[in-house]
PDB file of C-alpha atoms and ligand atoms in Angstrom:
ATOM      1  CA  MET A   1       4.297  -9.690  -0.268  1.00 95.00           C
ATOM      2  CA  LEU A   2       0.721  -8.370  -0.545  1.00 98.00           C
ATOM      3  CA  LYS A   3      -0.963  -8.239  -3.918  1.00 98.00           C
ATOM      4  CA  ILE A   4      -4.549  -7.140  -4.347  1.00 98.00           C
ATOM      5  CA  ASN A   5      -6.015  -7.805  -7.781  1.00 98.00           C
ATOM      6  CA  ASP A   6      -9.190  -6.180  -9.101  1.00 98.00           C
ATOM      7  CA  LEU A   7     -10.951  -6.523  -5.770  1.00 98.00           C
ATOM      8  CA  HIS A   8     -14.701  -5.937  -5.629  1.00 98.00           C
ATOM      9  CA  ALA A   9     -16.411  -6.107  -2.245  1.00 98.00           C
ATOM     10  CA  SER A  10     -19.754  -5.093  -0.843  1.00 97.00           C
ATOM     11  CA  VAL A  11     -21.502  -4.645   2.448  1.00 95.00           C
ATOM     12  CA  GLU A  12     -25.241  -5.046   2.928  1.00 94.00           C
ATOM     13  CA  GLY A  13     -25.700  -5.403  -0.816  1.00 94.00           C
ATOM     14  CA  LYS A  14     -23.940  -2.117  -1.513  1.00 96.00           C
ATOM     15  CA  GLN A  15     -20.838  -2.293  -3.672  1.00 97.00           C
ATOM     16  CA  ILE A  16     -17.984  -0.394  -2.006  1.00 97.00           C
ATOM     17  CA  LEU A  17     -14.713  -1.647  -3.468  1.00 98.00           C
ATOM     18  CA  ARG A  18     -14.846  -1.521  -7.250  1.00 97.00           C
ATOM     19  CA  GLY A  19     -11.727  -2.930  -8.797  1.00 97.00           C
ATOM     20  CA  LEU A  20      -8.982  -2.144  -6.309  1.00 98.00           C
ATOM     21  CA  ASN A  21      -5.375  -2.986  -7.200  1.00 98.00           C
ATOM     22  CA  LEU A  22      -2.470  -2.656  -4.803  1.00 98.00           C
ATOM     23  CA  GLU A  23       0.951  -4.234  -4.470  1.00 98.00           C
ATOM     24  CA  VAL A  24       3.090  -3.865  -1.363  1.00 98.00           C
ATOM     25  CA  LYS A  25       6.667  -5.137  -1.437  1.00 97.00           C
ATOM     26  CA  PRO A  26       8.897  -5.952   1.568  1.00 97.00           C
ATOM     27  CA  GLY A  27      10.180  -2.864   3.373  1.00 97.00           C
ATOM     28  CA  GLU A  28       7.739  -0.447   1.763  1.00 97.00           C
ATOM     29  CA  VAL A  29       5.535   1.988   3.621  1.00 97.00           C
ATOM     30  CA  HIS A  30       2.367   2.861   1.724  1.00 98.00           C
ATOM     31  CA  ALA A  31      -0.182   5.493   2.614  1.00 97.00           C
ATOM     32  CA  ILE A  32      -3.755   5.187   1.422  1.00 97.00           C
ATOM     33  CA  MET A  33      -5.578   8.476   1.504  1.00 95.00           C
ATOM     34  CA  GLY A  34      -8.941   9.523   0.215  1.00 93.00           C
ATOM     35  CA  PRO A  35     -12.093  11.446   0.979  1.00 90.00           C
ATOM     36  CA  ASN A  36     -14.565  10.248   3.559  1.00 89.00           C
ATOM     37  CA  GLY A  37     -16.643   7.318   2.391  1.00 92.00           C
ATOM     38  CA  SER A  38     -14.197   6.288  -0.335  1.00 95.00           C
ATOM     39  CA  GLY A  39     -13.817   2.779   1.083  1.00 96.00           C
ATOM     40  CA  LYS A  40     -10.633   3.041   3.154  1.00 94.00           C
ATOM     41  CA  SER A  41     -12.026   1.313   6.226  1.00 93.00           C
ATOM     42  CA  THR A  42     -13.865  -1.202   4.076  1.00 95.00           C
ATOM     43  CA  LEU A  43     -10.514  -2.231   2.596  1.00 96.00           C
ATOM     44  CA  SER A  44      -9.008  -2.790   6.031  1.00 94.00           C
ATOM     45  CA  GLN A  45     -12.071  -4.730   7.210  1.00 93.00           C
ATOM     46  CA  VAL A  46     -11.920  -6.971   4.143  1.00 95.00           C
ATOM     47  CA  LEU A  47      -8.216  -7.674   4.730  1.00 95.00           C
ATOM     48  CA  ALA A  48      -9.006  -8.429   8.372  1.00 91.00           C
ATOM     49  CA  GLY A  49     -11.603 -10.983   7.284  1.00 91.00           C
ATOM     50  CA  ARG A  50     -14.681  -9.404   8.814  1.00 89.00           C
ATOM     51  CA  GLU A  51     -17.691 -11.562   8.038  1.00 89.00           C
ATOM     52  CA  ASP A  52     -20.181  -8.847   7.138  1.00 92.00           C
ATOM     53  CA  TYR A  53     -18.118  -7.897   4.062  1.00 95.00           C
ATOM     54  CA  THR A  54     -18.745  -9.893   0.897  1.00 96.00           C
ATOM     55  CA  ILE A  55     -16.006 -10.429  -1.663  1.00 97.00           C
ATOM     56  CA  ASP A  56     -17.676 -10.231  -5.078  1.00 97.00           C
ATOM     57  CA  SER A  57     -14.582 -10.812  -7.188  1.00 97.00           C
ATOM     58  CA  GLY A  58     -10.840 -10.357  -7.304  1.00 98.00           C
ATOM     59  CA  SER A  59      -8.043 -11.820  -5.228  1.00 98.00           C
ATOM     60  CA  VAL A  60      -5.620 -11.019  -2.448  1.00 98.00           C
ATOM     61  CA  GLU A  61      -2.284 -12.794  -2.426  1.00 98.00           C
ATOM     62  CA  TRP A  62      -0.350 -12.724   0.859  1.00 98.00           C
ATOM     63  CA  LEU A  63       3.085 -14.386   1.127  1.00 96.00           C
ATOM     64  CA  GLY A  64       2.113 -16.584  -1.787  1.00 95.00           C
ATOM     65  CA  GLN A  65      -1.149 -17.709  -0.170  1.00 96.00           C
ATOM     66  CA  ASP A  66      -4.766 -16.772  -0.830  1.00 97.00           C
ATOM     67  CA  LEU A  67      -5.477 -14.369   2.022  1.00 97.00           C
ATOM     68  CA  LEU A  68      -9.239 -14.427   1.495  1.00 97.00           C
ATOM     69  CA  ASP A  69      -9.171 -18.167   2.163  1.00 96.00           C
ATOM     70  CA  MET A  70      -7.391 -17.820   5.522  1.00 96.00           C
ATOM     71  CA  SER A  71      -9.107 -17.623   8.913  1.00 94.00           C
ATOM     72  CA  ILE A  72      -8.738 -14.452  10.952  1.00 90.00           C
ATOM     73  CA  GLU A  73      -6.397 -16.313  13.348  1.00 89.00           C
ATOM     74  CA  ASP A  74      -4.235 -17.641  10.510  1.00 92.00           C
ATOM     75  CA  ARG A  75      -3.922 -14.135   9.086  1.00 94.00           C
ATOM     76  CA  ALA A  76      -2.617 -12.889  12.438  1.00 91.00           C
ATOM     77  CA  ARG A  77      -0.325 -15.894  13.001  1.00 91.00           C
ATOM     78  CA  SER A  78       1.214 -15.461   9.550  1.00 94.00           C
ATOM     79  CA  GLY A  79       2.427 -11.994  10.512  1.00 94.00           C
ATOM     80  CA  LEU A  80      -0.361  -9.690   9.380  1.00 95.00           C
ATOM     81  CA  PHE A  81      -1.263  -7.043  11.932  1.00 94.00           C
ATOM     82  CA  LEU A  82      -4.407  -4.981  11.690  1.00 90.00           C
ATOM     83  CA  ALA A  83      -4.453  -2.220  14.222  1.00 82.00           C
ATOM     84  CA  PHE A  84      -8.166  -1.778  14.764  1.00 71.00           C
ATOM     85  CA  GLN A  85      -8.684  -5.507  15.352  1.00 63.00           C
ATOM     86  CA  TYR A  86      -7.303  -5.078  18.816  1.00 63.00           C
ATOM     87  CA  PRO A  87      -8.899  -1.946  20.352  1.00 72.00           C
ATOM     88  CA  ILE A  88     -11.768  -4.227  21.383  1.00 80.00           C
ATOM     89  CA  GLU A  89     -12.265  -4.432  25.136  1.00 86.00           C
ATOM     90  CA  ILE A  90     -11.844  -7.883  26.679  1.00 87.00           C
ATOM     91  CA  PRO A  91     -13.145  -7.795  30.249  1.00 90.00           C
ATOM     92  CA  GLY A  92     -11.547 -10.352  32.552  1.00 92.00           C
ATOM     93  CA  VAL A  93      -8.492 -10.912  30.348  1.00 92.00           C
ATOM     94  CA  SER A  94      -5.381  -9.061  31.453  1.00 95.00           C
ATOM     95  CA  ASN A  95      -3.351  -7.150  28.928  1.00 94.00           C
ATOM     96  CA  ALA A  96      -0.265  -9.196  29.903  1.00 96.00           C
ATOM     97  CA  TYR A  97      -2.017 -12.536  29.334  1.00 95.00           C
ATOM     98  CA  PHE A  98      -3.525 -11.402  26.042  1.00 93.00           C
ATOM     99  CA  LEU A  99      -0.226 -10.095  24.700  1.00 94.00           C
ATOM    100  CA  ARG A 100       1.827 -13.095  25.743  1.00 96.00           C
ATOM    101  CA  THR A 101      -0.689 -15.485  24.183  1.00 94.00           C
ATOM    102  CA  ALA A 102      -0.728 -13.501  20.939  1.00 93.00           C
ATOM    103  CA  VAL A 103       3.056 -13.180  20.783  1.00 94.00           C
ATOM    104  CA  ASN A 104       3.613 -16.877  21.457  1.00 95.00           C
ATOM    105  CA  ALA A 105       1.032 -17.931  18.865  1.00 93.00           C
ATOM    106  CA  VAL A 106       3.000 -15.967  16.264  1.00 92.00           C
ATOM    107  CA  ARG A 107       6.356 -17.301  17.508  1.00 93.00           C
ATOM    108  CA  ARG A 108       5.122 -20.920  17.318  1.00 94.00           C
ATOM    109  CA  GLU A 109       3.929 -20.349  13.771  1.00 91.00           C
ATOM    110  CA  GLN A 110       7.316 -18.904  12.769  1.00 89.00           C
ATOM    111  CA  GLY A 111       9.235 -21.750  14.429  1.00 92.00           C
ATOM    112  CA  GLN A 112      10.687 -19.554  17.192  1.00 93.00           C
ATOM    113  CA  PRO A 113      10.808 -20.605  20.848  1.00 95.00           C
ATOM    114  CA  GLU A 114       7.984 -19.295  23.006  1.00 96.00           C
ATOM    115  CA  LEU A 115       8.686 -16.568  25.549  1.00 95.00           C
ATOM    116  CA  ASP A 116       8.436 -17.696  29.163  1.00 95.00           C
ATOM    117  CA  ALA A 117       6.860 -15.408  31.753  1.00 94.00           C
ATOM    118  CA  ILE A 118      10.151 -13.837  32.779  1.00 96.00           C
ATOM    119  CA  ASP A 119      11.442 -13.090  29.282  1.00 96.00           C
ATOM    120  CA  PHE A 120       8.034 -11.828  28.260  1.00 97.00           C
ATOM    121  CA  LEU A 121       7.818  -9.425  31.193  1.00 96.00           C
ATOM    122  CA  LYS A 122      11.281  -8.089  30.540  1.00 97.00           C
ATOM    123  CA  LEU A 123      10.463  -7.410  26.901  1.00 96.00           C
ATOM    124  CA  VAL A 124       7.002  -5.973  27.448  1.00 97.00           C
ATOM    125  CA  LYS A 125       8.214  -3.628  30.170  1.00 97.00           C
ATOM    126  CA  GLU A 126      10.883  -2.238  27.857  1.00 96.00           C
ATOM    127  CA  GLU A 127       8.347  -1.698  25.096  1.00 95.00           C
ATOM    128  CA  MET A 128       5.877  -0.090  27.500  1.00 96.00           C
ATOM    129  CA  LYS A 129       8.498   2.428  28.503  1.00 94.00           C
ATOM    130  CA  VAL A 130       9.023   3.334  24.881  1.00 92.00           C
ATOM    131  CA  VAL A 131       5.310   3.955  24.236  1.00 92.00           C
ATOM    132  CA  GLY A 132       4.845   5.665  27.592  1.00 92.00           C
ATOM    133  CA  MET A 133       2.569   3.185  29.364  1.00 94.00           C
ATOM    134  CA  ARG A 134       2.697   2.556  33.086  1.00 95.00           C
ATOM    135  CA  GLU A 135       3.190  -1.028  34.267  1.00 95.00           C
ATOM    136  CA  GLU A 136      -0.251  -1.156  35.879  1.00 95.00           C
ATOM    137  CA  PHE A 137      -1.652  -1.484  32.341  1.00 95.00           C
ATOM    138  CA  LEU A 138      -0.251  -5.035  32.229  1.00 95.00           C
ATOM    139  CA  HIS A 139      -2.706  -6.130  34.868  1.00 95.00           C
ATOM    140  CA  ARG A 140      -5.754  -4.266  33.610  1.00 95.00           C
ATOM    141  CA  SER A 141      -8.290  -5.959  31.350  1.00 93.00           C
ATOM    142  CA  VAL A 142      -7.522  -5.406  27.672  1.00 91.00           C
ATOM    143  CA  ASN A 143      -8.590  -1.883  26.736  1.00 90.00           C
ATOM    144  CA  GLU A 144     -11.314  -1.836  29.397  1.00 92.00           C
ATOM    145  CA  GLY A 145     -11.783   1.732  30.555  1.00 91.00           C
ATOM    146  CA  PHE A 146      -8.735   2.872  28.564  1.00 91.00           C
ATOM    147  CA  SER A 147      -8.930   6.408  27.220  1.00 87.00           C
ATOM    148  CA  GLY A 148      -8.577   6.987  23.485  1.00 84.00           C
ATOM    149  CA  GLY A 149      -4.895   7.822  23.887  1.00 86.00           C
ATOM    150  CA  GLU A 150      -4.265   4.786  26.105  1.00 89.00           C
ATOM    151  CA  LYS A 151      -5.902   2.501  23.542  1.00 89.00           C
ATOM    152  CA  LYS A 152      -3.690   4.020  20.881  1.00 88.00           C
ATOM    153  CA  ARG A 153      -0.557   3.385  22.966  1.00 91.00           C
ATOM    154  CA  ASN A 154      -1.741  -0.153  23.635  1.00 93.00           C
ATOM    155  CA  GLU A 155      -2.245  -0.709  19.924  1.00 91.00           C
ATOM    156  CA  VAL A 156       1.308   0.421  19.203  1.00 92.00           C
ATOM    157  CA  LEU A 157       2.545  -1.787  22.061  1.00 95.00           C
ATOM    158  CA  GLN A 158       0.768  -4.776  20.501  1.00 94.00           C
ATOM    159  CA  MET A 159       2.340  -3.996  17.155  1.00 94.00           C
ATOM    160  CA  SER A 160       5.848  -3.668  18.637  1.00 95.00           C
ATOM    161  CA  MET A 161       5.477  -6.919  20.567  1.00 95.00           C
ATOM    162  CA  LEU A 162       4.071  -8.869  17.622  1.00 94.00           C
ATOM    163  CA  GLN A 163       6.752  -7.654  15.164  1.00 93.00           C
ATOM    164  CA  PRO A 164       4.449  -8.227  12.175  1.00 95.00           C
ATOM    165  CA  LYS A 165       5.586  -8.705   8.587  1.00 96.00           C
ATOM    166  CA  LEU A 166       2.898  -6.317   7.421  1.00 97.00           C
ATOM    167  CA  ALA A 167       1.043  -3.849   9.610  1.00 96.00           C
ATOM    168  CA  ILE A 168      -2.108  -2.172   8.379  1.00 95.00           C
ATOM    169  CA  LEU A 169      -3.189   0.823  10.414  1.00 92.00           C
ATOM    170  CA  ASP A 170      -6.543   2.399   9.763  1.00 90.00           C
ATOM    171  CA  GLU A 171      -6.248   5.764  11.425  1.00 81.00           C
ATOM    172  CA  THR A 172      -9.863   6.795  11.536  1.00 68.00           C
ATOM    173  CA  ASP A 173     -10.527  10.462  11.140  1.00 57.00           C
ATOM    174  CA  SER A 174     -11.375  11.087  14.770  1.00 61.00           C
ATOM    175  CA  GLY A 175      -9.355  11.164  17.926  1.00 63.00           C
ATOM    176  CA  LEU A 176      -5.842  11.478  16.613  1.00 71.00           C
ATOM    177  CA  ASP A 177      -4.597  14.343  18.732  1.00 78.00           C
ATOM    178  CA  ILE A 178      -0.984  15.475  18.524  1.00 82.00           C
ATOM    179  CA  ASP A 179       0.100  13.091  21.279  1.00 82.00           C
ATOM    180  CA  ALA A 180      -1.521  10.102  19.571  1.00 81.00           C
ATOM    181  CA  LEU A 181      -0.001  11.143  16.247  1.00 85.00           C
ATOM    182  CA  ARG A 182       3.407  11.088  17.852  1.00 87.00           C
ATOM    183  CA  VAL A 183       2.894   7.686  19.484  1.00 87.00           C
ATOM    184  CA  VAL A 184       1.653   6.115  16.257  1.00 86.00           C
ATOM    185  CA  SER A 185       4.287   7.652  14.043  1.00 91.00           C
ATOM    186  CA  GLU A 186       7.178   6.826  16.384  1.00 92.00           C
ATOM    187  CA  GLY A 187       5.854   3.274  16.695  1.00 90.00           C
ATOM    188  CA  VAL A 188       5.693   2.890  12.937  1.00 91.00           C
ATOM    189  CA  ASN A 189       9.070   4.510  12.304  1.00 95.00           C
ATOM    190  CA  ARG A 190      10.763   2.327  14.910  1.00 94.00           C
ATOM    191  CA  LEU A 191       9.451  -0.805  13.210  1.00 94.00           C
ATOM    192  CA  ARG A 192      10.495   0.200   9.717  1.00 95.00           C
ATOM    193  CA  SER A 193      12.935  -2.352   8.302  1.00 96.00           C
ATOM    194  CA  PRO A 194      13.888  -3.803   4.916  1.00 96.00           C
ATOM    195  CA  GLU A 195      11.685  -6.862   5.576  1.00 94.00           C
ATOM    196  CA  ARG A 196       8.660  -5.244   7.175  1.00 96.00           C
ATOM    197  CA  SER A 197       5.937  -3.368   5.332  1.00 97.00           C
ATOM    198  CA  MET A 198       3.274  -0.975   6.501  1.00 96.00           C
ATOM    199  CA  VAL A 199       0.066   0.361   5.061  1.00 96.00           C
ATOM    200  CA  VAL A 200      -1.127   3.509   6.781  1.00 94.00           C
ATOM    201  CA  ILE A 201      -4.687   4.421   5.930  1.00 93.00           C
ATOM    202  CA  THR A 202      -5.575   7.984   6.723  1.00 89.00           C
ATOM    203  CA  HIS A 203      -7.728  10.882   5.772  1.00 82.00           C
ATOM    204  CA  TYR A 204      -5.154  13.154   7.370  1.00 79.00           C
ATOM    205  CA  GLN A 205      -2.099  14.501   5.626  1.00 83.00           C
ATOM    206  CA  ARG A 206      -0.731  15.535   9.008  1.00 84.00           C
ATOM    207  CA  LEU A 207       0.171  11.974  10.003  1.00 87.00           C
ATOM    208  CA  LEU A 208       2.386  11.788   6.911  1.00 89.00           C
ATOM    209  CA  ASP A 209       4.524  14.660   8.174  1.00 88.00           C
ATOM    210  CA  TYR A 210       5.756  12.156  10.768  1.00 90.00           C
ATOM    211  CA  ILE A 211       5.595   8.920   8.789  1.00 92.00           C
ATOM    212  CA  VAL A 212       7.125   9.621   5.406  1.00 94.00           C
ATOM    213  CA  PRO A 213       5.691   6.992   3.066  1.00 96.00           C
ATOM    214  CA  ASP A 214       7.434   5.487   0.058  1.00 97.00           C
ATOM    215  CA  VAL A 215       4.195   5.361  -1.912  1.00 98.00           C
ATOM    216  CA  VAL A 216       0.957   7.355  -1.604  1.00 97.00           C
ATOM    217  CA  HIS A 217      -2.356   6.226  -3.098  1.00 98.00           C
ATOM    218  CA  VAL A 218      -5.619   8.076  -3.417  1.00 96.00           C
ATOM    219  CA  LEU A 219      -8.710   5.944  -3.031  1.00 96.00           C
ATOM    220  CA  SER A 220     -11.987   7.198  -4.458  1.00 95.00           C
ATOM    221  CA  GLY A 221     -15.186   5.346  -5.188  1.00 95.00           C
ATOM    222  CA  GLY A 222     -13.584   2.079  -4.141  1.00 96.00           C
ATOM    223  CA  ARG A 223     -10.644   2.262  -6.558  1.00 96.00           C
ATOM    224  CA  ILE A 224      -7.143   3.667  -6.432  1.00 97.00           C
ATOM    225  CA  VAL A 225      -7.307   6.642  -8.767  1.00 96.00           C
ATOM    226  CA  ARG A 226      -3.811   7.986  -8.299  1.00 96.00           C
ATOM    227  CA  THR A 227      -0.425   6.793  -7.014  1.00 97.00           C
ATOM    228  CA  GLY A 228       2.644   8.897  -6.315  1.00 97.00           C
ATOM    229  CA  ASP A 229       5.450   9.482  -3.858  1.00 96.00           C
ATOM    230  CA  ALA A 230       5.385  11.414  -0.583  1.00 95.00           C
ATOM    231  CA  SER A 231       5.029  14.699  -2.487  1.00 95.00           C
ATOM    232  CA  LEU A 232       1.515  13.642  -3.538  1.00 95.00           C
ATOM    233  CA  ALA A 233       0.413  13.842   0.101  1.00 93.00           C
ATOM    234  CA  LYS A 234       1.792  17.392   0.298  1.00 92.00           C
ATOM    235  CA  GLU A 235      -0.014  18.343  -2.866  1.00 92.00           C
ATOM    236  CA  LEU A 236      -3.264  16.950  -1.461  1.00 92.00           C
ATOM    237  CA  GLU A 237      -2.813  19.016   1.658  1.00 89.00           C
ATOM    238  CA  GLU A 238      -2.423  22.174  -0.400  1.00 91.00           C
ATOM    239  CA  ARG A 239      -5.006  21.520  -3.098  1.00 91.00           C
ATOM    240  CA  GLY A 240      -7.500  19.079  -1.570  1.00 90.00           C
ATOM    241  CA  TYR A 241      -8.832  15.993  -3.371  1.00 90.00           C
ATOM    242  CA  GLY A 242     -10.932  17.722  -6.048  1.00 90.00           C
ATOM    243  CA  TRP A 243      -8.298  17.942  -8.794  1.00 91.00           C
ATOM    244  CA  VAL A 244      -7.271  14.274  -8.408  1.00 91.00           C
ATOM    245  CA  LEU A 245     -10.864  13.101  -8.644  1.00 88.00           C
ATOM    246  CA  GLU A 246     -11.545  15.298 -11.683  1.00 89.00           C
ATOM    247  CA  GLN A 247      -8.498  13.942 -13.503  1.00 86.00           C
ATOM    248  CA  ALA A 248      -9.551  10.397 -12.626  1.00 84.00           C
ATOM    249  CA  ASP A 249     -13.034  11.072 -14.057  1.00 83.00           C
ATOM    250  CA  GLU A 250     -11.552  12.394 -17.289  1.00 84.00           C
ATOM    251  CA  GLN A 251      -9.490   9.245 -17.687  1.00 78.00           C
ATOM    252  CA  ALA A 252     -12.424   6.920 -16.958  1.00 72.00           C
TER     253      ALA A 252
HETATM  254  P1  ADP B   1     -13.828   5.561   4.559  1.00 70.60           P
HETATM  255  O1  ADP B   1     -13.137   4.734   5.588  1.00 70.60           O
HETATM  256  O2  ADP B   1     -13.000   5.840   3.364  1.00 70.60           O
HETATM  257  O3  ADP B   1     -14.392   6.818   5.136  1.00 70.60           O
HETATM  258  P2  ADP B   1     -15.757   3.410   4.525  1.00 70.60           P
HETATM  259  O4  ADP B   1     -15.054   2.213   4.008  1.00 70.60           O
HETATM  260  O5  ADP B   1     -15.966   3.502   5.986  1.00 70.60           O
HETATM  261  O6  ADP B   1     -15.054   4.722   3.979  1.00 70.60           O
HETATM  262  O7  ADP B   1     -17.170   3.491   3.832  1.00 70.60           O
HETATM  263  C1  ADP B   1     -17.348   3.432   2.421  1.00 70.60           C
HETATM  264  C2  ADP B   1     -18.824   3.419   2.115  1.00 70.60           C
HETATM  265  O8  ADP B   1     -19.388   2.208   2.584  1.00 70.60           O
HETATM  266  C3  ADP B   1     -19.627   4.538   2.773  1.00 70.60           C
HETATM  267  O9  ADP B   1     -20.588   4.998   1.855  1.00 70.60           O
HETATM  268  C4  ADP B   1     -20.262   3.855   3.953  1.00 70.60           C
HETATM  269  O10 ADP B   1     -21.482   4.471   4.284  1.00 70.60           O
HETATM  270  C5  ADP B   1     -20.476   2.448   3.428  1.00 70.60           C
HETATM  271  N1  ADP B   1     -20.453   1.437   4.491  1.00 70.60           N
HETATM  272  C6  ADP B   1     -19.370   1.073   5.222  1.00 70.60           C
HETATM  273  N2  ADP B   1     -19.697   0.129   6.124  1.00 70.60           N
HETATM  274  C7  ADP B   1     -21.014  -0.100   5.982  1.00 70.60           C
HETATM  275  C8  ADP B   1     -21.960  -0.962   6.625  1.00 70.60           C
HETATM  276  N3  ADP B   1     -21.603  -1.783   7.625  1.00 70.60           N
HETATM  277  N4  ADP B   1     -23.241  -0.928   6.183  1.00 70.60           N
HETATM  278  C9  ADP B   1     -23.599  -0.110   5.165  1.00 70.60           C
HETATM  279  N5  ADP B   1     -22.770   0.720   4.524  1.00 70.60           N
HETATM  280  C10 ADP B   1     -21.495   0.739   4.915  1.00 70.60           C
HETATM  281 MG1   MG B   2     -14.789   7.485   7.194  1.00 70.60          MG
HETATM  282 MG1   MG B   3     -12.529   5.050   7.551  1.00 70.60          MG
END
């Protein structure tokens, strides 16, 4: 489904990703952990297609296509969801309009009929109940004046509405209080299915108490230095990152 091969990428002339390999198969939930500054957010920005990141070498295969060759819009339409792409504020565009446009763009691409206003409203209201958002948020401009927690709920709402094939969530180290943790983890767990994959990027072990991943990776210095199952996250919580990084150094 997603296959990253020996990816090297830099920003402002500084090499950040240094030979990253990762394969995500349908239905799998992967966690990418790692110390601050290891390149976690850089990886998500590169997959999102942000222009200020330069790909130096390597490849990313997505549903048999070359992801790095696709426009940002094509990535989204093909069923790739990147959480942080959407917390941007869009003054003057209502949340309802934005969501319906995004959902219908994906549905067109997948050969499904578009949702009319009535069907859309029915669906979005159900999903809003699940994430705990009041209906007034439909009519407010996208993320404008939303609190951190409201943006988080809105992000999970977008993900539930878009039903992506692969969701990549970069849970930055700040602002994930217990309520937000619950919203994100319930949103992810609800969407788990044999066809859908998720990559949860986090510095925090705590999130993985709620989202139990199939595979855990440790990123350090722009490479994956260790891969294991959910017990690896537990071990990292108890012992920190030091021992993993030391073992990786010895092997290098
Ligand atoms: P993480 O998400 O794992 O904390 P990042 O991917 O944010 O790590 O950052 C990895 C490294 O790249 C850090 O040393 C950071 O300072 C650097 N970096 C990230 N973005 C930029 C940028 N826009 N300009 C310069 N350096 C950057
Ligand atoms: Mg960081
Ligand atoms: Mg980060």
